[in-house]
């Protein structure tokens, strides 16, 4: 079946870049997403990439997609303490169903 | 424009009881999806409703059910609650539920089963 995997934890210093990685298995995925979840809150869509793209940049966020390796990454430039949260990648399959990874907890140290 | 709202935000029930959670989508959105989030299983898709019809369903037992009203508001019901049903239940709405529609998530309802 479909599976999306992420590393559990990432710690960086304020001002550094963060890179969060994700692998997925469904080659028919149309869109791939990055969501952010802060404590006690729902999911906030950060950015997404269509499966025929290699890269997408949106202010401090850069998404890279390697379709051959089914690898997705999210780079956050100049990471701030307010970026501390759990980040989920998700793939969208047929219909409106999202399959999420387990989430990567990003901790930003001052 | 108001976001997705979910009520109640917190709920405590005991085993064997049933519970109904409510989700009001963003105005104009016709698709509502429900997800369960637990520490062990992560985020899992429950079902999606569009125009009052269940369009997609995840791999959950029949104790989990839902419905959608003509104003697109949706409810989900869990009967005969089990301890493992303790979770954050998230609702998401989108315009038509097509692949290119963004899904907007509500803050969730945290259900604790004792």
Short mmCIF file of C-alpha atoms in Angstrom, two decimals:
data_model
loop_
_atom_site.label_atom_id
_atom_site.label_comp_id
_atom_site.label_asym_id
_atom_site.label_seq_id
_atom_site.Cartn_x
_atom_site.Cartn_y
_atom_site.Cartn_z
CA UNK A 1 0.00 0.00 0.00
CA UNK A 2 0.89 3.67 -0.10
CA UNK A 3 3.33 4.89 2.51
CA UNK A 4 4.92 8.25 3.28
CA UNK A 5 7.96 8.37 5.54
CA UNK A 6 9.77 11.15 7.34
CA UNK A 7 12.50 11.38 9.92
CA UNK A 8 11.13 12.06 13.39
CA UNK A 9 13.21 14.95 14.60
CA UNK A 10 15.39 17.83 13.41
CA UNK A 11 17.20 20.41 15.51
CA UNK A 12 18.77 23.57 14.06
CA UNK A 13 20.07 26.90 15.29
CA UNK A 14 18.21 30.10 14.61
CA UNK A 15 19.35 31.61 11.32
CA UNK A 16 20.49 28.29 9.84
CA UNK A 17 18.66 26.48 7.05
CA UNK A 18 16.47 23.50 7.84
CA UNK A 19 15.95 20.63 5.44
CA UNK A 20 13.12 18.21 6.11
CA UNK A 21 12.99 15.08 3.97
CA UNK A 22 10.18 12.80 2.93
CA UNK A 23 9.87 9.68 0.80
CA UNK A 24 6.67 8.43 -0.77
CA UNK A 25 5.71 5.34 -2.67
CA UNK A 26 2.75 6.17 -4.89
CA UNK A 27 4.09 7.19 -8.29
CA UNK A 28 0.61 8.26 -9.37
CA UNK A 29 0.47 11.06 -6.79
CA UNK A 30 -0.62 14.29 -8.43
CA UNK A 31 0.26 16.79 -5.75
CA UNK A 32 2.64 16.67 -2.80
CA UNK A 33 2.19 18.95 0.17
CA UNK A 34 3.93 20.30 3.21
CA UNK A 35 1.84 21.13 6.25
CA UNK A 36 2.83 22.72 9.55
CA UNK A 37 1.22 21.90 12.87
CA UNK A 38 1.83 23.96 15.97
CA UNK A 39 0.90 22.69 19.45
CA UNK A 40 -2.85 22.48 19.95
CA UNK A 41 -3.59 23.60 16.43
CA UNK A 42 -4.80 22.07 13.19
CA UNK A 43 -2.76 21.77 10.02
CA UNK A 44 -1.59 24.79 8.08
CA UNK A 45 -0.73 24.32 4.42
CA UNK A 46 2.75 25.73 3.81
CA UNK A 47 3.31 24.90 0.19
CA UNK A 48 2.68 22.24 -2.43
CA UNK A 49 4.24 21.01 -5.62
CA UNK A 50 2.67 19.44 -8.66
CA UNK A 51 4.17 16.12 -9.61
CA UNK A 52 5.52 17.36 -12.95
CA UNK A 53 7.67 20.02 -11.25
CA UNK A 54 11.17 19.64 -9.84
CA UNK A 55 11.34 22.68 -7.64
CA UNK A 56 9.15 25.37 -6.19
CA UNK A 57 10.26 28.41 -4.22
CA UNK A 58 7.99 30.49 -2.03
CA UNK A 59 9.76 33.15 0.05
CA UNK A 60 11.83 31.26 2.66
CA UNK A 61 10.53 27.88 1.54
CA UNK A 62 12.01 25.73 -1.23
CA UNK A 63 10.49 22.40 -2.21
CA UNK A 64 12.52 19.91 -4.20
CA UNK A 65 10.96 16.88 -5.84
CA UNK A 66 12.91 13.92 -7.18
CA UNK A 67 10.30 11.77 -8.91
CA UNK A 68 12.75 9.04 -9.82
CA UNK A 69 13.66 8.45 -6.17
CA UNK A 70 10.20 9.48 -4.89
CA UNK A 71 11.90 11.95 -2.58
CA UNK A 72 10.52 15.29 -1.47
CA UNK A 73 12.28 17.88 0.65
CA UNK A 74 11.39 21.17 2.28
CA UNK A 75 14.11 23.72 2.90
CA UNK A 76 13.42 26.60 5.27
CA UNK A 77 15.94 29.40 4.90
CA UNK A 78 16.92 31.59 7.87
CA UNK A 79 14.99 29.39 10.30
CA UNK A 80 13.34 31.27 13.16
CA UNK A 81 12.12 30.12 16.58
CA UNK A 82 8.58 30.61 15.30
CA UNK A 83 9.25 27.83 12.78
CA UNK A 84 9.40 25.30 15.61
CA UNK A 85 6.55 22.89 14.91
CA UNK A 86 5.77 19.50 13.41
CA UNK A 87 5.99 19.35 9.64
CA UNK A 88 4.04 16.81 7.65
CA UNK A 89 4.47 15.86 4.04
CA UNK A 90 1.46 14.43 2.29
CA UNK A 91 0.65 12.97 -1.07
CA UNK A 92 -2.65 13.34 -2.82
CA UNK A 93 -3.92 10.32 -4.62
CA UNK A 94 -7.00 9.80 -6.69
CA UNK A 95 -9.92 11.68 -5.30
CA UNK A 96 -9.49 13.96 -2.37
CA UNK A 97 -7.62 11.73 0.05
CA UNK A 98 -4.33 12.83 1.56
CA UNK A 99 -1.81 10.29 2.87
CA UNK A 100 0.43 11.84 5.48
CA UNK A 101 3.88 11.04 6.72
CA UNK A 102 4.45 10.63 10.44
CA UNK A 103 5.68 14.19 10.84
CA UNK A 104 9.08 15.73 11.60
CA UNK A 105 9.41 17.75 14.78
CA UNK A 106 11.57 20.78 14.08
CA UNK A 107 13.22 22.42 17.07
CA UNK A 108 14.91 25.78 16.55
CA UNK A 109 17.42 26.79 19.18
CA UNK A 110 18.07 30.48 19.78
CA UNK B 1 -13.71 34.93 5.43
CA UNK B 2 -14.16 32.60 8.39
CA UNK B 3 -12.07 29.45 8.45
CA UNK B 4 -13.13 25.89 9.11
CA UNK B 5 -14.71 25.58 12.53
CA UNK B 6 -15.09 22.44 14.59
CA UNK B 7 -17.16 21.90 17.68
CA UNK B 8 -16.64 21.00 20.38
CA UNK B 9 -12.91 21.59 20.72
CA UNK B 10 -12.53 19.15 23.59
CA UNK B 11 -14.62 16.18 24.61
CA UNK B 12 -14.34 13.51 27.27
CA UNK B 13 -16.38 10.32 26.98
CA UNK B 14 -16.34 6.87 28.51
CA UNK B 15 -16.03 3.52 26.78
CA UNK B 16 -19.21 2.33 25.16
CA UNK B 17 -20.69 5.78 24.69
CA UNK B 18 -21.18 7.45 21.36
CA UNK B 19 -20.07 10.87 20.22
CA UNK B 20 -20.94 13.34 17.46
CA UNK B 21 -18.46 15.90 16.20
CA UNK B 22 -19.36 18.83 13.99
CA UNK B 23 -17.52 20.66 11.23
CA UNK B 24 -18.54 23.85 9.46
CA UNK B 25 -16.59 24.34 6.23
CA UNK B 26 -15.49 27.61 4.73
CA UNK B 27 -18.40 29.34 3.05
CA UNK B 28 -18.76 28.07 -0.51
CA UNK B 29 -16.80 24.89 0.07
CA UNK B 30 -18.70 21.74 -0.78
CA UNK B 31 -16.19 19.04 0.10
CA UNK B 32 -15.50 18.05 3.70
CA UNK B 33 -12.94 15.44 4.72
CA UNK B 34 -12.29 13.96 8.15
CA UNK B 35 -8.97 12.73 9.53
CA UNK B 36 -7.98 11.03 12.78
CA UNK B 37 -4.65 11.94 14.36
CA UNK B 38 -3.11 9.71 17.04
CA UNK B 39 0.47 9.46 18.32
CA UNK B 40 0.69 5.84 17.23
CA UNK B 41 -0.98 5.87 13.81
CA UNK B 42 -0.41 9.48 12.80
CA UNK B 43 -2.89 11.17 10.48
CA UNK B 44 -5.34 8.82 8.82
CA UNK B 45 -8.11 9.58 6.40
CA UNK B 46 -11.59 8.71 7.62
CA UNK B 47 -13.97 9.82 4.87
CA UNK B 48 -14.93 12.60 2.50
CA UNK B 49 -18.34 14.08 1.81
CA UNK B 50 -19.39 16.07 -1.19
CA UNK B 51 -22.89 17.30 -1.93
CA UNK B 52 -24.30 15.28 0.98
CA UNK B 53 -22.80 12.02 -0.35
CA UNK B 54 -19.89 10.04 0.97
CA UNK B 55 -17.39 10.04 -1.87
CA UNK B 56 -14.34 8.37 -0.34
CA UNK B 57 -13.82 6.22 2.72
CA UNK B 58 -10.72 5.22 4.63
CA UNK B 59 -10.02 1.97 6.39
CA UNK B 60 -12.01 2.42 9.60
CA UNK B 61 -14.65 0.16 11.18
CA UNK B 62 -18.33 0.79 10.73
CA UNK B 63 -18.52 2.43 14.16
CA UNK B 64 -17.24 5.52 12.42
CA UNK B 65 -19.85 7.23 10.28
CA UNK B 66 -20.62 10.65 9.00
CA UNK B 67 -23.01 12.77 7.08
CA UNK B 68 -23.21 16.07 5.32
CA UNK B 69 -26.08 18.50 5.28
CA UNK B 70 -27.37 20.65 2.44
CA UNK B 71 -25.42 23.65 3.77
CA UNK B 72 -22.22 21.53 3.54
CA UNK B 73 -21.83 21.28 7.30
CA UNK B 74 -20.71 17.81 8.29
CA UNK B 75 -20.94 15.62 11.34
CA UNK B 76 -19.08 12.48 12.21
CA UNK B 77 -20.30 9.95 14.70
CA UNK B 78 -18.40 7.28 16.59
CA UNK B 79 -20.49 4.65 18.34
CA UNK B 80 -19.45 2.22 21.07
CA UNK B 81 -16.34 4.19 21.89
CA UNK B 82 -13.10 2.38 22.62
CA UNK B 83 -10.02 3.66 24.42
CA UNK B 84 -8.15 3.64 21.10
CA UNK B 85 -10.57 6.18 19.67
CA UNK B 86 -8.90 8.87 21.77
CA UNK B 87 -7.48 11.21 19.16
CA UNK B 88 -7.53 14.59 17.55
CA UNK B 89 -10.19 14.59 14.86
CA UNK B 90 -9.50 17.05 12.08
CA UNK B 91 -11.88 18.26 9.46
CA UNK B 92 -10.80 19.84 6.17
CA UNK B 93 -12.84 21.64 3.56
CA UNK B 94 -12.20 22.42 -0.08
CA UNK B 95 -14.18 23.94 -2.92
CA UNK B 96 -14.98 20.91 -5.02
CA UNK B 97 -12.59 18.31 -3.68
CA UNK B 98 -10.66 18.04 -6.92
CA UNK B 99 -6.94 17.32 -7.03
CA UNK B 100 -6.02 20.99 -7.42
CA UNK B 101 -8.26 22.29 -4.64
CA UNK B 102 -6.46 23.33 -1.49
CA UNK B 103 -7.76 21.69 1.68
CA UNK B 104 -8.16 23.99 4.66
CA UNK B 105 -8.03 22.33 8.06
CA UNK B 106 -9.93 23.22 11.17
CA UNK B 107 -8.35 23.28 14.66
CA UNK B 108 -9.66 19.82 15.46
CA UNK B 109 -11.71 18.20 18.22
CA UNK B 110 -9.69 16.44 20.85
CA UNK B 111 -11.60 13.37 22.03
CA UNK B 112 -10.53 11.55 25.17
CA UNK B 113 -12.11 8.19 25.92
CA UNK B 114 -11.82 7.00 29.53
#
